[in-house]
PDB file of C-alpha atoms in Angstrom:
ATOM      1  CA  MET A 106     -10.890  11.710  32.876  1.00 67.00           C
ATOM      2  CA  GLU A 107      -7.729  13.704  32.205  1.00 93.00           C
ATOM      3  CA  MET A 108      -6.371  10.776  30.173  1.00 91.00           C
ATOM      4  CA  GLY A 109      -9.586  10.794  28.148  1.00 90.00           C
ATOM      5  CA  LYS A 110      -9.141  14.474  27.322  1.00 94.00           C
ATOM      6  CA  THR A 111      -5.523  13.856  26.382  1.00 95.00           C
ATOM      7  CA  LEU A 112      -6.471  10.929  24.143  1.00 91.00           C
ATOM      8  CA  ASN A 113      -9.204  12.998  22.488  1.00 93.00           C
ATOM      9  CA  THR A 114      -6.791  15.856  21.834  1.00 95.00           C
ATOM     10  CA  LEU A 115      -4.198  13.456  20.418  1.00 94.00           C
ATOM     11  CA  LEU A 116      -6.700  11.729  18.114  1.00 92.00           C
ATOM     12  CA  VAL A 117      -8.172  15.005  16.838  1.00 95.00           C
ATOM     13  CA  THR A 118      -4.707  16.495  16.284  1.00 96.00           C
ATOM     14  CA  LEU A 119      -3.407  13.329  14.614  1.00 94.00           C
ATOM     15  CA  PHE A 120      -6.396  13.119  12.266  1.00 92.00           C
ATOM     16  CA  ARG A 121      -6.133  16.798  11.311  1.00 95.00           C
ATOM     17  CA  ASP A 122      -2.373  16.655  10.807  1.00 94.00           C
ATOM     18  CA  ILE A 123      -2.528  13.516   8.665  1.00 91.00           C
ATOM     19  CA  MET A 124      -5.263  15.083   6.520  1.00 91.00           C
ATOM     20  CA  ASN A 125      -3.214  18.271   6.057  1.00 93.00           C
ATOM     21  CA  ILE A 126       0.007  16.396   5.264  1.00 92.00           C
ATOM     22  CA  GLU A 127      -1.886  14.120   2.882  1.00 90.00           C
ATOM     23  CA  GLN A 128      -3.468  17.127   1.133  1.00 90.00           C
ATOM     24  CA  ASP A 129      -0.092  18.796   0.613  1.00 90.00           C
ATOM     25  CA  ALA A 130       1.703  15.614  -0.475  1.00 88.00           C
ATOM     26  CA  LEU A 131      -0.943  14.046  -2.698  1.00 87.00           C
ATOM     27  CA  ILE A 132      -2.586  16.947  -4.453  1.00 87.00           C
ATOM     28  CA  SER A 133       0.515  18.107  -6.263  1.00 86.00           C
ATOM     29  CA  GLY A 134       2.228  17.885  -9.634  1.00 88.00           C
ATOM     30  CA  GLU A 135       0.083  15.936 -12.080  1.00 90.00           C
ATOM     31  CA  PHE A 136      -2.694  15.444  -9.521  1.00 93.00           C
ATOM     32  CA  THR A 137      -3.909  18.965  -8.750  1.00 92.00           C
ATOM     33  CA  ASP A 138      -7.252  18.384 -10.473  1.00 93.00           C
ATOM     34  CA  ILE A 139      -8.638  16.058  -7.775  1.00 92.00           C
ATOM     35  CA  THR A 140      -9.189  16.036  -4.011  1.00 92.00           C
ATOM     36  CA  VAL A 141      -7.878  13.832  -1.212  1.00 92.00           C
ATOM     37  CA  ASN A 142     -11.329  12.207  -1.120  1.00 93.00           C
ATOM     38  CA  ASP A 143     -10.948  11.434  -4.823  1.00 95.00           C
ATOM     39  CA  MET A 144      -7.585   9.812  -4.027  1.00 95.00           C
ATOM     40  CA  HIS A 145      -9.328   7.616  -1.469  1.00 95.00           C
ATOM     41  CA  VAL A 146     -11.870   6.536  -4.094  1.00 96.00           C
ATOM     42  CA  ILE A 147      -8.957   5.708  -6.428  1.00 97.00           C
ATOM     43  CA  GLU A 148      -7.341   3.728  -3.596  1.00 96.00           C
ATOM     44  CA  ALA A 149     -10.580   1.771  -3.044  1.00 96.00           C
ATOM     45  CA  ILE A 150     -10.828   0.891  -6.750  1.00 96.00           C
ATOM     46  CA  ASP A 151      -7.099  -0.046  -6.841  1.00 91.00           C
ATOM     47  CA  CYS A 152      -5.211  -1.506  -9.799  1.00 87.00           C
ATOM     48  CA  ALA A 153      -6.779  -4.975  -9.821  1.00 84.00           C
ATOM     49  CA  GLU A 154      -9.682  -5.992 -12.055  1.00 86.00           C
ATOM     50  CA  SER A 155     -12.839  -3.911 -12.413  1.00 92.00           C
ATOM     51  CA  LYS A 156     -15.068  -3.764  -9.369  1.00 93.00           C
ATOM     52  CA  PRO A 157     -18.802  -3.094  -9.038  1.00 94.00           C
ATOM     53  CA  SER A 158     -19.566   0.420  -7.816  1.00 94.00           C
ATOM     54  CA  SER A 159     -21.612  -1.053  -4.940  1.00 93.00           C
ATOM     55  CA  VAL A 160     -18.477  -2.809  -3.631  1.00 94.00           C
ATOM     56  CA  ILE A 161     -16.525   0.465  -3.716  1.00 95.00           C
ATOM     57  CA  ALA A 162     -19.340   2.378  -1.967  1.00 94.00           C
ATOM     58  CA  LYS A 163     -19.458  -0.240   0.788  1.00 92.00           C
ATOM     59  CA  LYS A 164     -15.659  -0.237   1.149  1.00 93.00           C
ATOM     60  CA  LEU A 165     -15.703   3.562   1.575  1.00 94.00           C
ATOM     61  CA  SER A 166     -18.844   3.546   3.765  1.00 90.00           C
ATOM     62  CA  VAL A 167     -20.590   6.033   1.471  1.00 93.00           C
ATOM     63  CA  THR A 168     -23.929   6.034  -0.311  1.00 93.00           C
ATOM     64  CA  MET A 169     -24.176   5.177  -3.983  1.00 93.00           C
ATOM     65  CA  GLY A 170     -25.188   8.802  -4.633  1.00 93.00           C
ATOM     66  CA  THR A 171     -22.043  10.130  -2.965  1.00 94.00           C
ATOM     67  CA  LEU A 172     -19.877   7.659  -4.863  1.00 95.00           C
ATOM     68  CA  THR A 173     -21.577   8.533  -8.162  1.00 95.00           C
ATOM     69  CA  LYS A 174     -20.654  12.214  -7.733  1.00 96.00           C
ATOM     70  CA  SER A 175     -17.018  11.291  -7.111  1.00 96.00           C
ATOM     71  CA  ILE A 176     -16.949   8.849 -10.030  1.00 97.00           C
ATOM     72  CA  ASP A 177     -18.500  11.469 -12.331  1.00 97.00           C
ATOM     73  CA  ARG A 178     -15.624  13.833 -11.478  1.00 96.00           C
ATOM     74  CA  LEU A 179     -12.950  11.117 -11.707  1.00 98.00           C
ATOM     75  CA  THR A 180     -14.292   9.951 -15.068  1.00 98.00           C
ATOM     76  CA  ARG A 181     -14.397  13.512 -16.391  1.00 97.00           C
ATOM     77  CA  THR A 182     -10.792  14.149 -15.289  1.00 96.00           C
ATOM     78  CA  GLY A 183      -9.537  10.875 -16.777  1.00 97.00           C
ATOM     79  CA  TYR A 184      -8.769   8.800 -13.666  1.00 97.00           C
ATOM     80  CA  VAL A 185     -11.576   6.228 -13.730  1.00 98.00           C
ATOM     81  CA  LEU A 186     -13.277   4.158 -16.396  1.00 97.00           C
ATOM     82  CA  ARG A 187     -16.950   3.315 -15.822  1.00 96.00           C
ATOM     83  CA  GLU A 188     -18.511   0.451 -17.807  1.00 95.00           C
ATOM     84  CA  ARG A 189     -21.593  -1.757 -17.654  1.00 92.00           C
ATOM     85  CA  SER A 190     -20.967  -5.422 -16.945  1.00 87.00           C
ATOM     86  CA  GLU A 191     -21.356  -7.641 -19.994  1.00 88.00           C
ATOM     87  CA  ALA A 192     -22.760 -10.422 -17.801  1.00 88.00           C
ATOM     88  CA  ASP A 193     -25.218  -8.209 -15.887  1.00 88.00           C
ATOM     89  CA  LYS A 194     -26.079  -4.845 -17.432  1.00 88.00           C
ATOM     90  CA  ARG A 195     -27.357  -3.596 -14.058  1.00 88.00           C
ATOM     91  CA  LEU A 196     -23.819  -3.633 -12.653  1.00 91.00           C
ATOM     92  CA  VAL A 197     -21.580  -0.609 -13.104  1.00 92.00           C
ATOM     93  CA  LEU A 198     -17.926  -1.659 -13.078  1.00 95.00           C
ATOM     94  CA  LEU A 199     -15.139   0.723 -12.116  1.00 97.00           C
ATOM     95  CA  SER A 200     -11.471   0.518 -13.042  1.00 96.00           C
ATOM     96  CA  LEU A 201      -8.517   2.881 -13.141  1.00 97.00           C
ATOM     97  CA  THR A 202      -7.162   4.430 -16.315  1.00 97.00           C
ATOM     98  CA  GLU A 203      -3.389   4.797 -16.758  1.00 96.00           C
ATOM     99  CA  LYS A 204      -3.664   8.240 -15.128  1.00 96.00           C
ATOM    100  CA  GLY A 205      -5.653   6.673 -12.284  1.00 96.00           C
ATOM    101  CA  LYS A 206      -2.985   3.997 -11.833  1.00 96.00           C
ATOM    102  CA  ARG A 207      -0.308   6.704 -11.582  1.00 96.00           C
ATOM    103  CA  ALA A 208      -2.394   8.497  -8.932  1.00 95.00           C
ATOM    104  CA  TYR A 209      -2.836   5.188  -7.084  1.00 95.00           C
ATOM    105  CA  ALA A 210       0.933   4.571  -7.109  1.00 95.00           C
ATOM    106  CA  HIS A 211       1.542   8.167  -5.942  1.00 94.00           C
ATOM    107  CA  HIS A 212      -0.889   7.636  -3.044  1.00 94.00           C
ATOM    108  CA  MET A 213       0.625   4.284  -2.038  1.00 94.00           C
ATOM    109  CA  LYS A 214       4.144   5.739  -2.111  1.00 94.00           C
ATOM    110  CA  PHE A 215       3.023   8.579   0.176  1.00 93.00           C
ATOM    111  CA  HIS A 216       1.580   6.112   2.707  1.00 93.00           C
ATOM    112  CA  GLU A 217       4.663   3.881   2.595  1.00 96.00           C
ATOM    113  CA  GLU A 218       6.952   6.860   3.240  1.00 95.00           C
ATOM    114  CA  MET A 219       4.700   8.224   6.000  1.00 93.00           C
ATOM    115  CA  ILE A 220       4.592   4.864   7.811  1.00 94.00           C
ATOM    116  CA  ARG A 221       8.333   4.287   7.386  1.00 96.00           C
ATOM    117  CA  ALA A 222       9.091   7.732   8.869  1.00 94.00           C
ATOM    118  CA  ALA A 223       6.609   7.293  11.724  1.00 92.00           C
ATOM    119  CA  MET A 224       7.819   3.790  12.621  1.00 95.00           C
ATOM    120  CA  ALA A 225      11.462   4.921  12.650  1.00 96.00           C
ATOM    121  CA  GLN A 226      10.677   6.609  15.993  1.00 96.00           C
ATOM    122  CA  PHE A 227       9.915   3.301  17.726  1.00 97.00           C
ATOM    123  CA  ASN A 228      11.837   0.187  18.643  1.00 96.00           C
ATOM    124  CA  LYS A 229      10.262  -3.191  17.843  1.00 95.00           C
ATOM    125  CA  GLN A 230       8.527  -3.511  21.227  1.00 97.00           C
ATOM    126  CA  GLU A 231       7.097   0.022  21.089  1.00 96.00           C
ATOM    127  CA  ALA A 232       5.899  -0.548  17.527  1.00 95.00           C
ATOM    128  CA  GLY A 233       4.135  -3.734  18.650  1.00 95.00           C
ATOM    129  CA  ILE A 234       2.420  -1.903  21.507  1.00 96.00           C
ATOM    130  CA  LEU A 235       1.359   0.904  19.165  1.00 94.00           C
ATOM    131  CA  ILE A 236      -0.086  -1.549  16.634  1.00 95.00           C
ATOM    132  CA  TYR A 237      -1.893  -3.496  19.379  1.00 96.00           C
ATOM    133  CA  SER A 238      -3.343  -0.285  20.838  1.00 94.00           C
ATOM    134  CA  LEU A 239      -4.427   1.106  17.476  1.00 93.00           C
ATOM    135  CA  GLN A 240      -6.089  -2.229  16.620  1.00 94.00           C
ATOM    136  CA  GLY A 241      -8.070  -1.900  19.844  1.00 93.00           C
ATOM    137  CA  LEU A 242      -9.276   1.543  18.748  1.00 90.00           C
ATOM    138  CA  VAL A 243     -10.167   0.250  15.280  1.00 91.00           C
ATOM    139  CA  ASP A 244     -12.143  -2.626  16.820  1.00 92.00           C
ATOM    140  CA  TYR A 245     -13.989  -0.233  19.134  1.00 89.00           C
ATOM    141  CA  PHE A 246     -14.891   2.195  16.347  1.00 85.00           C
ATOM    142  CA  ASN A 247     -15.984  -0.640  14.048  1.00 84.00           C
ATOM    143  CA  SER A 248     -18.296  -2.077  16.707  1.00 84.00           C
ATOM    144  CA  HIS A 249     -19.607   1.420  17.481  1.00 79.00           C
ATOM    145  CA  LYS A 250     -20.260   2.046  13.779  1.00 73.00           C
ATOM    146  CA  LYS A 251     -22.217  -1.207  13.487  1.00 65.00           C
ATOM    147  CA  SER A 252     -24.288  -0.568  16.603  1.00 61.00           C
ATOM    148  CA  GLU A 253     -25.009   3.005  15.447  1.00 59.00           C
ATOM    149  CA  SER A 254     -26.219   1.674  12.079  1.00 57.00           C
ATOM    150  CA  GLU A 255     -28.454  -0.796  13.885  1.00 64.00           C
ATOM    151  CA  ARG A 256     -29.906   2.005  16.075  1.00 62.00           C
ATOM    152  CA  VAL A 257     -30.662   4.121  12.992  1.00 57.00           C
ATOM    153  CA  ARG A 258     -32.315   1.156  11.234  1.00 61.00           C
ATOM    154  CA  ALA A 259     -34.397   0.399  14.326  1.00 60.00           C
ATOM    155  CA  ALA A 260     -35.509   4.051  14.542  1.00 59.00           C
ATOM    156  CA  GLU A 261     -36.417   4.030  10.851  1.00 58.00           C
ATOM    157  CA  ASN A 262     -38.409   0.822  11.321  1.00 59.00           C
ATOM    158  CA  ARG A 263     -40.318   2.341  14.267  1.00 56.00           C
ATOM    159  CA  THR A 264     -41.235   5.372  12.159  1.00 56.00           C
ATOM    160  CA  ASN A 265     -41.819   3.514   8.871  1.00 59.00           C
ATOM    161  CA  GLY A 266     -38.639   4.971   7.399  1.00 53.00           C
ATOM    162  CA  LYS A 267     -39.541   8.583   8.233  1.00 55.00           C
ATOM    163  CA  LEU A 268     -36.963  10.265  10.404  1.00 49.00           C
ATOM    164  CA  PRO A 269     -38.196  12.898  12.898  1.00 50.00           C
ATOM    165  CA  CYS A 270     -36.426  15.849  11.272  1.00 47.00           C
TER     166      CYS A 270
END
């Protein structure tokens, strides 16, 4: 179990350190009026054509209510444009403004530099092992996330949608 404790410590430390580095690097200069979470919403929208808000919420694994709060702030600060679809007025389409595109580019540059610096520590074989191992973790967490969602849905169905607390 000692390896399990070590892995847990490494994952927790890595997550915290990446979040702190990302906060310091991203929320600077022109972009001090938003949060790292806002940057992740901008990343999910990206610079391609407009996307329905439901697609962005699913991509970020957040509720529509949570996304709406972020989009309200990003619209108010000039990063995101929110429009109704001409074809289907029920759809809310999201796209980046010029300021949003600059924030997106800033975020992508940060990630490229972070990965380049991290990968410089490894030879090709070590990098391959790292990628293989991390993919295994991603697969595990994705399957765990799906099974957890299914357990919650089953519990809601047993209680007619009313959770016990």
